[in-house]
Coordinates of C-alpha atoms in Angstrom, one line a residue:
M1 CA 17.4 10.7 -1.1
G2 CA 15.6 13.3 -3.2
E3 CA 15.3 10.8 -6.0
C4 CA 13.5 8.4 -3.7
Q5 CA 11.0 11.2 -2.9
W6 CA 10.5 12.0 -6.6
L7 CA 10.1 8.3 -7.4
G8 CA 7.6 7.9 -4.6
A9 CA 5.5 10.9 -5.9
L10 CA 5.7 9.6 -9.5
Y11 CA 4.8 6.0 -8.3
Q12 CA 1.8 7.4 -6.4
L13 CA 0.6 9.3 -9.4
C14 CA 1.0 6.3 -11.6
A15 CA -0.8 4.1 -9.1
S16 CA -3.6 6.6 -8.8
R17 CA -3.9 6.7 -12.6
S18 CA -3.8 3.0 -12.9
R19 CA -6.4 2.6 -10.2
R20 CA -8.7 5.1 -12.0
T21 CA -8.3 3.2 -15.3
L22 CA -8.8 -0.1 -13.6

């Protein structure tokens, strides 16, 4: 389940970056 948390954090970071760029 740790992977899910890591993926979630990474996804959030990616989304935040994408949102900023957009």
